[in-house]
Short mmCIF file of C-alpha atoms in Angstrom, two decimals:
data_model
loop_
_atom_site.label_atom_id
_atom_site.label_comp_id
_atom_site.label_asym_id
_atom_site.label_seq_id
_atom_site.Cartn_x
_atom_site.Cartn_y
_atom_site.Cartn_z
CA UNK A 1 -42.77 -85.92 1.37
CA UNK A 2 -38.92 -85.59 1.60
CA UNK A 3 -37.59 -82.57 -0.19
CA UNK A 4 -35.66 -82.95 -3.54
CA UNK A 5 -31.74 -82.63 -3.52
CA UNK A 6 -29.40 -82.90 -6.25
CA UNK A 7 -27.83 -86.47 -6.51
CA UNK A 8 -24.14 -87.15 -7.91
CA UNK A 9 -24.11 -89.16 -11.06
CA UNK A 10 -23.80 -92.85 -10.74
CA UNK A 11 -20.69 -94.13 -9.77
CA UNK A 12 -19.63 -91.11 -7.47
CA UNK A 13 -20.99 -92.49 -4.11
CA UNK A 14 -19.26 -95.81 -5.13
CA UNK A 15 -15.86 -93.79 -4.62
CA UNK A 16 -13.53 -94.52 -1.65
CA UNK A 17 -11.92 -91.14 -1.33
CA UNK A 18 -8.16 -91.18 -1.75
CA UNK A 19 -6.17 -91.04 1.61
CA UNK A 20 -3.01 -89.68 1.17
CA UNK A 21 0.21 -90.84 3.13
CA UNK A 22 0.16 -89.61 6.74
CA UNK A 23 2.50 -86.64 7.88
CA UNK A 24 1.90 -86.17 11.52
CA UNK A 25 2.71 -88.38 14.67
CA UNK A 26 1.15 -87.72 18.15
CA UNK A 27 3.17 -85.87 20.85
CA UNK A 28 4.61 -83.01 18.70
CA UNK A 29 7.47 -84.98 17.69
CA UNK A 30 9.19 -83.96 14.36
CA UNK A 31 8.14 -86.85 12.26
CA UNK A 32 10.49 -88.72 9.81
CA UNK A 33 7.99 -88.71 6.89
CA UNK A 34 8.39 -91.80 4.42
CA UNK A 35 5.16 -92.21 3.54
CA UNK A 36 4.45 -90.22 0.14
CA UNK A 37 7.55 -91.18 -2.04
CA UNK A 38 9.15 -87.48 -1.89
CA UNK A 39 12.48 -86.98 -2.48
CA UNK A 40 15.08 -86.46 0.27
CA UNK A 41 16.84 -83.83 -1.49
CA UNK A 42 14.17 -81.47 -2.02
CA UNK A 43 14.07 -79.17 -5.36
CA UNK A 44 16.41 -77.72 -7.20
CA UNK A 45 18.03 -74.49 -6.10
CA UNK A 46 17.29 -72.98 -9.59
CA UNK A 47 13.29 -74.10 -8.99
CA UNK A 48 13.35 -72.57 -5.60
CA UNK A 49 14.58 -69.12 -7.14
CA UNK A 50 12.32 -69.21 -10.06
CA UNK A 51 9.42 -69.82 -7.42
CA UNK A 52 10.35 -66.82 -5.57
CA UNK A 53 10.63 -64.56 -8.56
CA UNK A 54 7.33 -65.24 -9.81
CA UNK A 55 5.99 -63.81 -6.77
CA UNK A 56 6.57 -60.52 -8.40
CA UNK A 57 3.71 -61.25 -10.88
CA UNK A 58 0.84 -62.79 -8.78
CA UNK A 59 -1.85 -60.18 -9.82
CA UNK A 60 -1.56 -61.53 -13.34
CA UNK A 61 -3.28 -64.47 -14.82
CA UNK A 62 -0.71 -67.04 -15.72
CA UNK A 63 0.09 -68.38 -19.13
CA UNK A 64 -2.90 -70.58 -20.07
CA UNK A 65 -0.87 -72.62 -22.45
CA UNK A 66 2.28 -73.02 -19.75
CA UNK A 67 4.60 -72.21 -22.66
CA UNK A 68 7.78 -72.01 -20.94
CA UNK A 69 7.21 -75.21 -19.06
CA UNK A 70 6.06 -77.33 -22.31
CA UNK A 71 9.16 -75.90 -23.84
CA UNK A 72 11.30 -76.91 -21.41
CA UNK A 73 9.93 -80.34 -21.22
CA UNK A 74 10.32 -80.53 -25.02
CA UNK A 75 13.99 -79.32 -25.17
CA UNK A 76 14.71 -82.05 -22.48
CA UNK A 77 13.22 -85.04 -24.28
CA UNK A 78 13.48 -83.85 -27.98
CA UNK A 79 9.69 -83.39 -28.18
CA UNK A 80 6.87 -81.50 -30.13
CA UNK A 81 5.58 -79.23 -27.65
CA UNK A 82 2.28 -78.98 -29.37
CA UNK A 83 1.84 -82.87 -28.07
CA UNK A 84 2.51 -81.72 -24.54
CA UNK A 85 -0.53 -80.88 -22.10
CA UNK A 86 0.50 -79.67 -18.58
CA UNK A 87 -1.75 -80.02 -15.53
CA UNK A 88 -2.02 -79.68 -11.68
CA UNK A 89 -0.02 -83.04 -11.26
CA UNK A 90 -0.41 -85.99 -13.33
CA UNK A 91 -3.40 -86.70 -11.26
CA UNK A 92 -5.23 -84.02 -13.07
CA UNK A 93 -4.16 -85.29 -16.48
CA UNK A 94 -5.30 -88.85 -15.64
CA UNK A 95 -8.75 -87.57 -14.42
CA UNK A 96 -9.08 -85.32 -17.62
CA UNK A 97 -8.35 -88.41 -19.91
CA UNK A 98 -11.04 -90.62 -18.09
CA UNK A 99 -13.55 -87.82 -18.51
CA UNK A 100 -12.55 -87.22 -22.03
CA UNK A 101 -12.47 -91.05 -22.97
CA UNK A 102 -14.94 -93.08 -20.62
CA UNK A 103 -18.79 -92.80 -20.06
CA UNK A 104 -21.43 -94.80 -18.63
CA UNK A 105 -21.10 -98.41 -19.65
CA UNK A 106 -17.37 -98.21 -20.65
CA UNK A 107 -14.69 -100.02 -18.89
CA UNK A 108 -11.57 -98.66 -17.62
CA UNK A 109 -9.17 -101.46 -16.64
CA UNK A 110 -6.09 -101.53 -14.44
CA UNK A 111 -4.01 -104.07 -12.36
CA UNK A 112 -4.44 -105.60 -9.21
CA UNK A 113 -2.29 -103.44 -7.09
CA UNK A 114 -2.25 -100.39 -9.39
CA UNK A 115 -2.43 -96.53 -8.43
CA UNK A 116 -5.80 -96.03 -6.42
CA UNK A 117 -6.59 -93.15 -8.56
CA UNK A 118 -7.39 -95.16 -11.54
CA UNK A 119 -10.56 -96.72 -9.97
CA UNK A 120 -11.69 -93.28 -8.76
CA UNK A 121 -11.46 -91.54 -12.25
CA UNK A 122 -13.09 -94.61 -13.83
CA UNK A 123 -16.07 -94.38 -11.63
CA UNK A 124 -16.23 -90.56 -11.65
CA UNK A 125 -16.61 -91.01 -15.19
CA UNK A 126 -19.79 -93.19 -14.96
CA UNK A 127 -17.79 -96.04 -16.35
CA UNK A 128 -17.09 -99.59 -14.88
CA UNK A 129 -13.60 -100.29 -13.24
CA UNK A 130 -12.23 -103.81 -14.22
CA UNK A 131 -9.21 -105.30 -12.33
CA UNK A 132 -6.50 -107.51 -13.89
CA UNK A 133 -4.50 -109.82 -11.45
CA UNK A 134 -0.96 -109.54 -11.13
CA UNK A 135 1.80 -112.19 -10.81
CA UNK A 136 4.52 -111.65 -8.22
CA UNK A 137 3.27 -108.44 -7.59
CA UNK A 138 4.04 -107.26 -11.12
CA UNK A 139 1.63 -106.20 -13.85
CA UNK A 140 0.74 -109.48 -16.14
CA UNK A 141 0.16 -108.76 -19.89
CA UNK A 142 -1.71 -111.74 -20.80
CA UNK A 143 -4.10 -111.20 -17.61
CA UNK A 144 -4.78 -107.59 -18.71
CA UNK A 145 -5.53 -108.82 -22.41
CA UNK A 146 -7.72 -111.52 -20.84
CA UNK A 147 -10.03 -108.74 -19.38
CA UNK A 148 -10.24 -106.51 -22.41
CA UNK A 149 -13.88 -106.58 -23.95
CA UNK A 150 -15.69 -104.69 -26.31
CA UNK A 151 -16.35 -102.10 -23.83
CA UNK A 152 -12.90 -101.52 -22.62
CA UNK A 153 -11.95 -97.99 -23.49
CA UNK A 154 -8.86 -97.28 -21.45
CA UNK A 155 -6.29 -99.33 -19.94
CA UNK A 156 -4.13 -97.78 -17.04
CA UNK A 157 -0.80 -99.10 -16.66
CA UNK A 158 1.75 -97.65 -13.84
CA UNK A 159 5.10 -98.26 -15.05
CA UNK A 160 6.90 -98.42 -12.67
CA UNK A 161 4.02 -99.27 -10.45
CA UNK A 162 3.15 -97.67 -7.15
CA UNK A 163 2.97 -99.29 -4.43
CA UNK A 164 4.92 -102.09 -5.55
CA UNK A 165 7.76 -100.70 -7.33
CA UNK A 166 7.93 -103.28 -10.02
CA UNK A 167 7.90 -102.71 -14.02
CA UNK A 168 7.27 -103.91 -17.37
CA UNK A 169 10.02 -103.92 -19.95
CA UNK A 170 9.32 -101.92 -23.00
CA UNK A 171 9.03 -104.97 -24.70
CA UNK A 172 6.19 -106.19 -22.79
CA UNK A 173 4.52 -102.67 -22.96
CA UNK A 174 4.70 -102.93 -26.99
CA UNK A 175 3.34 -106.41 -26.83
CA UNK A 176 0.40 -105.15 -24.62
CA UNK A 177 0.11 -102.25 -27.06
CA UNK A 178 0.13 -104.22 -30.28
CA UNK A 179 -2.69 -106.88 -28.88
CA UNK A 180 -4.93 -104.04 -27.60
CA UNK A 181 -7.68 -102.98 -30.01
CA UNK A 182 -6.95 -99.63 -31.87
CA UNK A 183 -9.91 -97.86 -29.99
CA UNK A 184 -8.42 -98.60 -26.48
CA UNK A 185 -6.12 -95.94 -25.28
CA UNK A 186 -3.09 -97.13 -23.13
CA UNK A 187 -2.30 -94.84 -20.71
CA UNK A 188 1.13 -95.12 -19.12
CA UNK A 189 1.55 -93.53 -16.06
CA UNK A 190 5.48 -93.09 -15.42
CA UNK A 191 5.79 -90.93 -12.49
CA UNK A 192 8.86 -92.77 -11.15
CA UNK A 193 10.35 -93.16 -14.68
CA UNK A 194 13.43 -90.90 -13.89
CA UNK A 195 14.54 -93.37 -11.29
CA UNK A 196 14.68 -96.59 -13.34
CA UNK A 197 18.06 -97.87 -13.99
CA UNK A 198 17.43 -101.03 -16.25
CA UNK A 199 18.27 -101.07 -19.74
CA UNK A 200 14.95 -102.85 -20.73
CA UNK A 201 13.02 -99.84 -19.58
CA UNK A 202 11.46 -96.99 -21.41
CA UNK A 203 8.76 -94.79 -20.19
CA UNK A 204 6.72 -94.39 -23.25
CA UNK A 205 7.81 -91.69 -25.50
CA UNK A 206 8.51 -93.96 -28.39
CA UNK A 207 5.23 -95.75 -28.28
CA UNK A 208 3.44 -92.24 -27.92
CA UNK A 209 5.41 -91.08 -30.89
CA UNK A 210 4.55 -94.04 -33.22
CA UNK A 211 0.97 -94.73 -32.40
CA UNK A 212 -2.42 -92.76 -32.02
CA UNK A 213 -3.82 -94.44 -29.14
CA UNK A 214 -1.10 -94.17 -26.20
CA UNK A 215 -0.48 -91.41 -23.80
CA UNK A 216 2.20 -91.17 -21.20
CA UNK A 217 1.88 -88.92 -18.16
CA UNK A 218 4.69 -87.62 -15.96
CA UNK A 219 4.99 -85.74 -12.72
CA UNK A 220 7.08 -83.31 -10.95
CA UNK A 221 6.07 -84.49 -7.56
CA UNK A 222 8.80 -86.96 -7.21
CA UNK A 223 12.18 -86.81 -8.24
CA UNK A 224 11.88 -83.02 -9.15
CA UNK A 225 10.72 -82.44 -5.47
CA UNK A 226 7.62 -80.12 -6.52
CA UNK A 227 4.87 -82.04 -4.93
CA UNK A 228 3.59 -78.83 -3.08
CA UNK A 229 3.33 -77.10 -6.31
CA UNK A 230 1.05 -79.88 -8.26
CA UNK A 231 2.83 -79.80 -11.94
CA UNK A 232 2.16 -82.83 -14.41
CA UNK A 233 2.63 -83.40 -18.14
CA UNK A 234 1.40 -85.72 -20.47
CA UNK A 235 2.98 -86.39 -23.96
CA UNK A 236 0.11 -87.15 -26.38
CA UNK A 237 -1.03 -87.97 -30.09
CA UNK A 238 -2.00 -84.45 -31.72
CA UNK A 239 -6.03 -85.64 -31.42
CA UNK A 240 -5.75 -86.47 -27.80
CA UNK A 241 -3.71 -83.40 -26.99
CA UNK A 242 -6.42 -81.22 -28.64
CA UNK A 243 -9.11 -83.13 -26.55
CA UNK A 244 -7.59 -82.65 -23.25
CA UNK A 245 -6.88 -78.92 -24.10
CA UNK A 246 -10.67 -78.52 -24.95
CA UNK A 247 -11.72 -79.71 -21.43
CA UNK A 248 -8.88 -78.59 -18.90
CA UNK A 249 -9.26 -75.36 -16.99
CA UNK A 250 -7.76 -72.39 -18.87
CA UNK A 251 -5.28 -71.50 -16.43
CA UNK A 252 -4.89 -74.95 -14.53
CA UNK A 253 -1.42 -74.22 -13.70
CA UNK A 254 -0.11 -71.34 -11.53
CA UNK A 255 2.61 -68.73 -12.50
CA UNK A 256 4.93 -69.76 -9.70
CA UNK A 257 4.18 -73.56 -10.84
CA UNK A 258 5.19 -72.95 -14.36
CA UNK A 259 8.08 -71.13 -13.46
CA UNK A 260 9.56 -73.45 -11.00
CA UNK A 261 8.89 -76.53 -13.16
CA UNK A 262 10.60 -75.05 -16.10
CA UNK A 263 13.63 -74.27 -14.13
CA UNK A 264 13.56 -77.63 -12.65
CA UNK A 265 13.60 -79.64 -15.97
CA UNK A 266 16.60 -77.46 -17.15
CA UNK A 267 18.49 -78.46 -13.97
CA UNK A 268 19.39 -81.97 -14.77
CA UNK A 269 22.27 -81.97 -12.48
CA UNK A 270 20.16 -81.71 -9.47
CA UNK A 271 18.13 -84.90 -10.99
CA UNK A 272 21.23 -86.71 -11.56
CA UNK A 273 22.37 -86.13 -8.00
CA UNK A 274 18.71 -87.74 -6.78
CA UNK A 275 19.17 -90.41 -8.88
CA UNK A 276 22.53 -91.29 -7.34
CA UNK A 277 21.27 -91.10 -3.97
CA UNK A 278 18.56 -93.67 -4.86
CA UNK A 279 21.07 -95.82 -6.45
CA UNK A 280 22.75 -95.83 -3.31
CA UNK A 281 20.22 -96.42 -0.76
CA UNK A 282 17.38 -98.33 -2.63
CA UNK A 283 19.84 -101.46 -2.60
CA UNK A 284 21.12 -100.90 1.00
CA UNK A 285 17.87 -100.46 2.56
CA UNK A 286 16.50 -103.52 0.68
CA UNK A 287 19.47 -105.83 1.86
CA UNK A 288 19.26 -104.47 5.59
CA UNK A 289 15.80 -105.13 5.67
CA UNK A 290 16.03 -108.49 4.00
CA UNK A 291 18.83 -109.34 6.58
CA UNK A 292 15.96 -109.07 9.10
CA UNK A 293 14.10 -111.73 7.71
CA UNK A 294 11.43 -109.51 6.08
CA UNK A 295 10.61 -110.07 2.60
CA UNK A 296 11.05 -106.95 0.23
CA UNK A 297 9.53 -106.82 -3.24
CA UNK A 298 12.48 -105.80 -5.80
CA UNK A 299 11.77 -102.10 -6.82
CA UNK A 300 13.15 -99.96 -9.27
CA UNK A 301 11.62 -96.59 -7.78
CA UNK A 302 12.31 -94.67 -4.88
CA UNK A 303 10.49 -96.68 -2.26
CA UNK A 304 10.32 -100.47 -1.08
CA UNK A 305 7.31 -102.61 -0.31
CA UNK A 306 8.18 -104.74 2.83
CA UNK A 307 6.18 -107.76 3.69
CA UNK A 308 5.35 -108.65 7.31
CA UNK A 309 4.26 -112.14 8.99
CA UNK A 310 0.41 -112.35 9.64
CA UNK A 311 1.00 -113.06 13.25
CA UNK A 312 -0.57 -110.55 15.77
CA UNK A 313 2.08 -108.29 17.05
CA UNK A 314 4.46 -109.22 14.38
CA UNK A 315 2.24 -107.74 11.47
CA UNK A 316 2.33 -104.68 9.32
CA UNK A 317 -0.20 -102.86 11.70
CA UNK A 318 1.79 -103.71 14.69
CA UNK A 319 5.08 -102.23 12.99
CA UNK A 320 3.57 -99.13 11.78
CA UNK A 321 2.49 -98.52 15.25
CA UNK A 322 5.49 -99.06 16.46
CA UNK A 323 7.62 -96.84 13.96
CA UNK A 324 4.93 -94.12 14.36
CA UNK A 325 5.76 -94.26 18.35
CA UNK A 326 9.35 -93.53 17.30
CA UNK A 327 8.35 -90.71 15.09
CA UNK A 328 8.71 -92.51 11.82
CA UNK A 329 5.60 -92.56 9.48
CA UNK A 330 5.72 -95.13 6.41
CA UNK A 331 2.56 -95.88 4.34
CA UNK A 332 0.15 -98.77 5.18
CA UNK A 333 -1.25 -100.17 1.86
CA UNK A 334 -4.29 -102.04 2.83
CA UNK A 335 -6.44 -99.88 0.29
CA UNK A 336 -4.08 -101.36 -2.49
CA UNK A 337 -5.21 -105.06 -1.40
CA UNK A 338 -1.78 -105.28 0.51
CA UNK A 339 -2.59 -105.53 4.30
CA UNK A 340 0.40 -107.36 5.16
CA UNK A 341 2.88 -104.93 3.87
CA UNK A 342 4.06 -101.46 4.68
CA UNK A 343 5.74 -99.03 1.71
CA UNK A 344 8.64 -97.28 3.03
CA UNK A 345 10.23 -94.18 1.03
CA UNK A 346 14.14 -94.03 0.43
CA UNK A 347 14.97 -90.93 2.89
CA UNK A 348 18.10 -89.10 3.56
CA UNK A 349 21.21 -91.15 5.15
CA UNK A 350 20.14 -90.51 8.61
CA UNK A 351 16.31 -91.30 7.87
CA UNK A 352 17.40 -94.71 6.23
CA UNK A 353 19.64 -95.81 9.08
CA UNK A 354 16.83 -94.72 11.75
CA UNK A 355 14.40 -96.87 9.69
CA UNK A 356 16.60 -99.95 9.76
CA UNK A 357 17.52 -99.24 13.56
CA UNK A 358 13.77 -99.18 14.30
CA UNK A 359 12.77 -102.30 12.40
CA UNK A 360 15.70 -104.01 13.95
CA UNK A 361 13.99 -103.22 17.49
CA UNK A 362 10.67 -104.23 16.13
CA UNK A 363 11.77 -107.44 14.92
CA UNK A 364 14.12 -108.19 18.08
CA UNK A 365 11.30 -107.27 20.51
CA UNK A 366 9.03 -110.17 19.15
CA UNK A 367 11.62 -112.96 18.28
#
């Protein structure tokens, strides 16, 4: 008789572990890393200084309420700090929301090319993942609503979406919220909100403020340049904030993370410089790559999705290998159902030009 052993809950072994963007290339080459949508400008100097200063208190437990960080966020956006919950990246907050509001037999709904974490947290909660198709690599409100059932508990919407870079206008988001049942939570994942320069976009603060069933999550990993510290925040209705605070770890953010995050939030001059950089290079990179005959999905974030022909030697896999051999790391997006595409982060001036030169060489060698 085989010995008994612990078994994970149903759904856990159905999870395909999340694979982050690569960061190394063979041969000891210092890579150009454009695989994880990190900011090329790095963090605010004030955030670096705050992080260093926090090293003097490492023997002390951090503030379990992340008070300085919540107050900095509240000052910046004019919010009630009691409705802000902080976590180890927005990933932790999304996971906490799933565990709080999903259970066996429930359904969590997300779009066809949505962030891979949504499927993971739904399955980890023992619930059923439901996928709504997209139209033109963009979330489709009607397709989402068509898949809502009596078992739907959460709709996850990345806006802008990763890895496509597309977005829904605030009017479309409002239409989605109005048509969803009241007991369905709408989770707006606005990790790239700071990059968006469109008059019809809003990250979700108003919807959270005016409804009892909407949550917005944000991160310090992208434009704030603090991915290594794992800092995120959620703006919630009071009841949802209360539920998340009951189940999160009592010290889920470190002292250096709280200090650096608060300093970064107060240094909006640095953020504006990052926005200007992206405003310059996002259209430039898009135009240069399209001039090579490759299709680029229009993006409002700090990355682009480039589509390749399916012919062997000219496809996305071949281009990925070609770029890696030259020390350039981009992101394969096979796991997102996009085997014919590569996602490329907007880098520094030099990095962007090197990517274009490498793509010219790849396309020219196969012409």
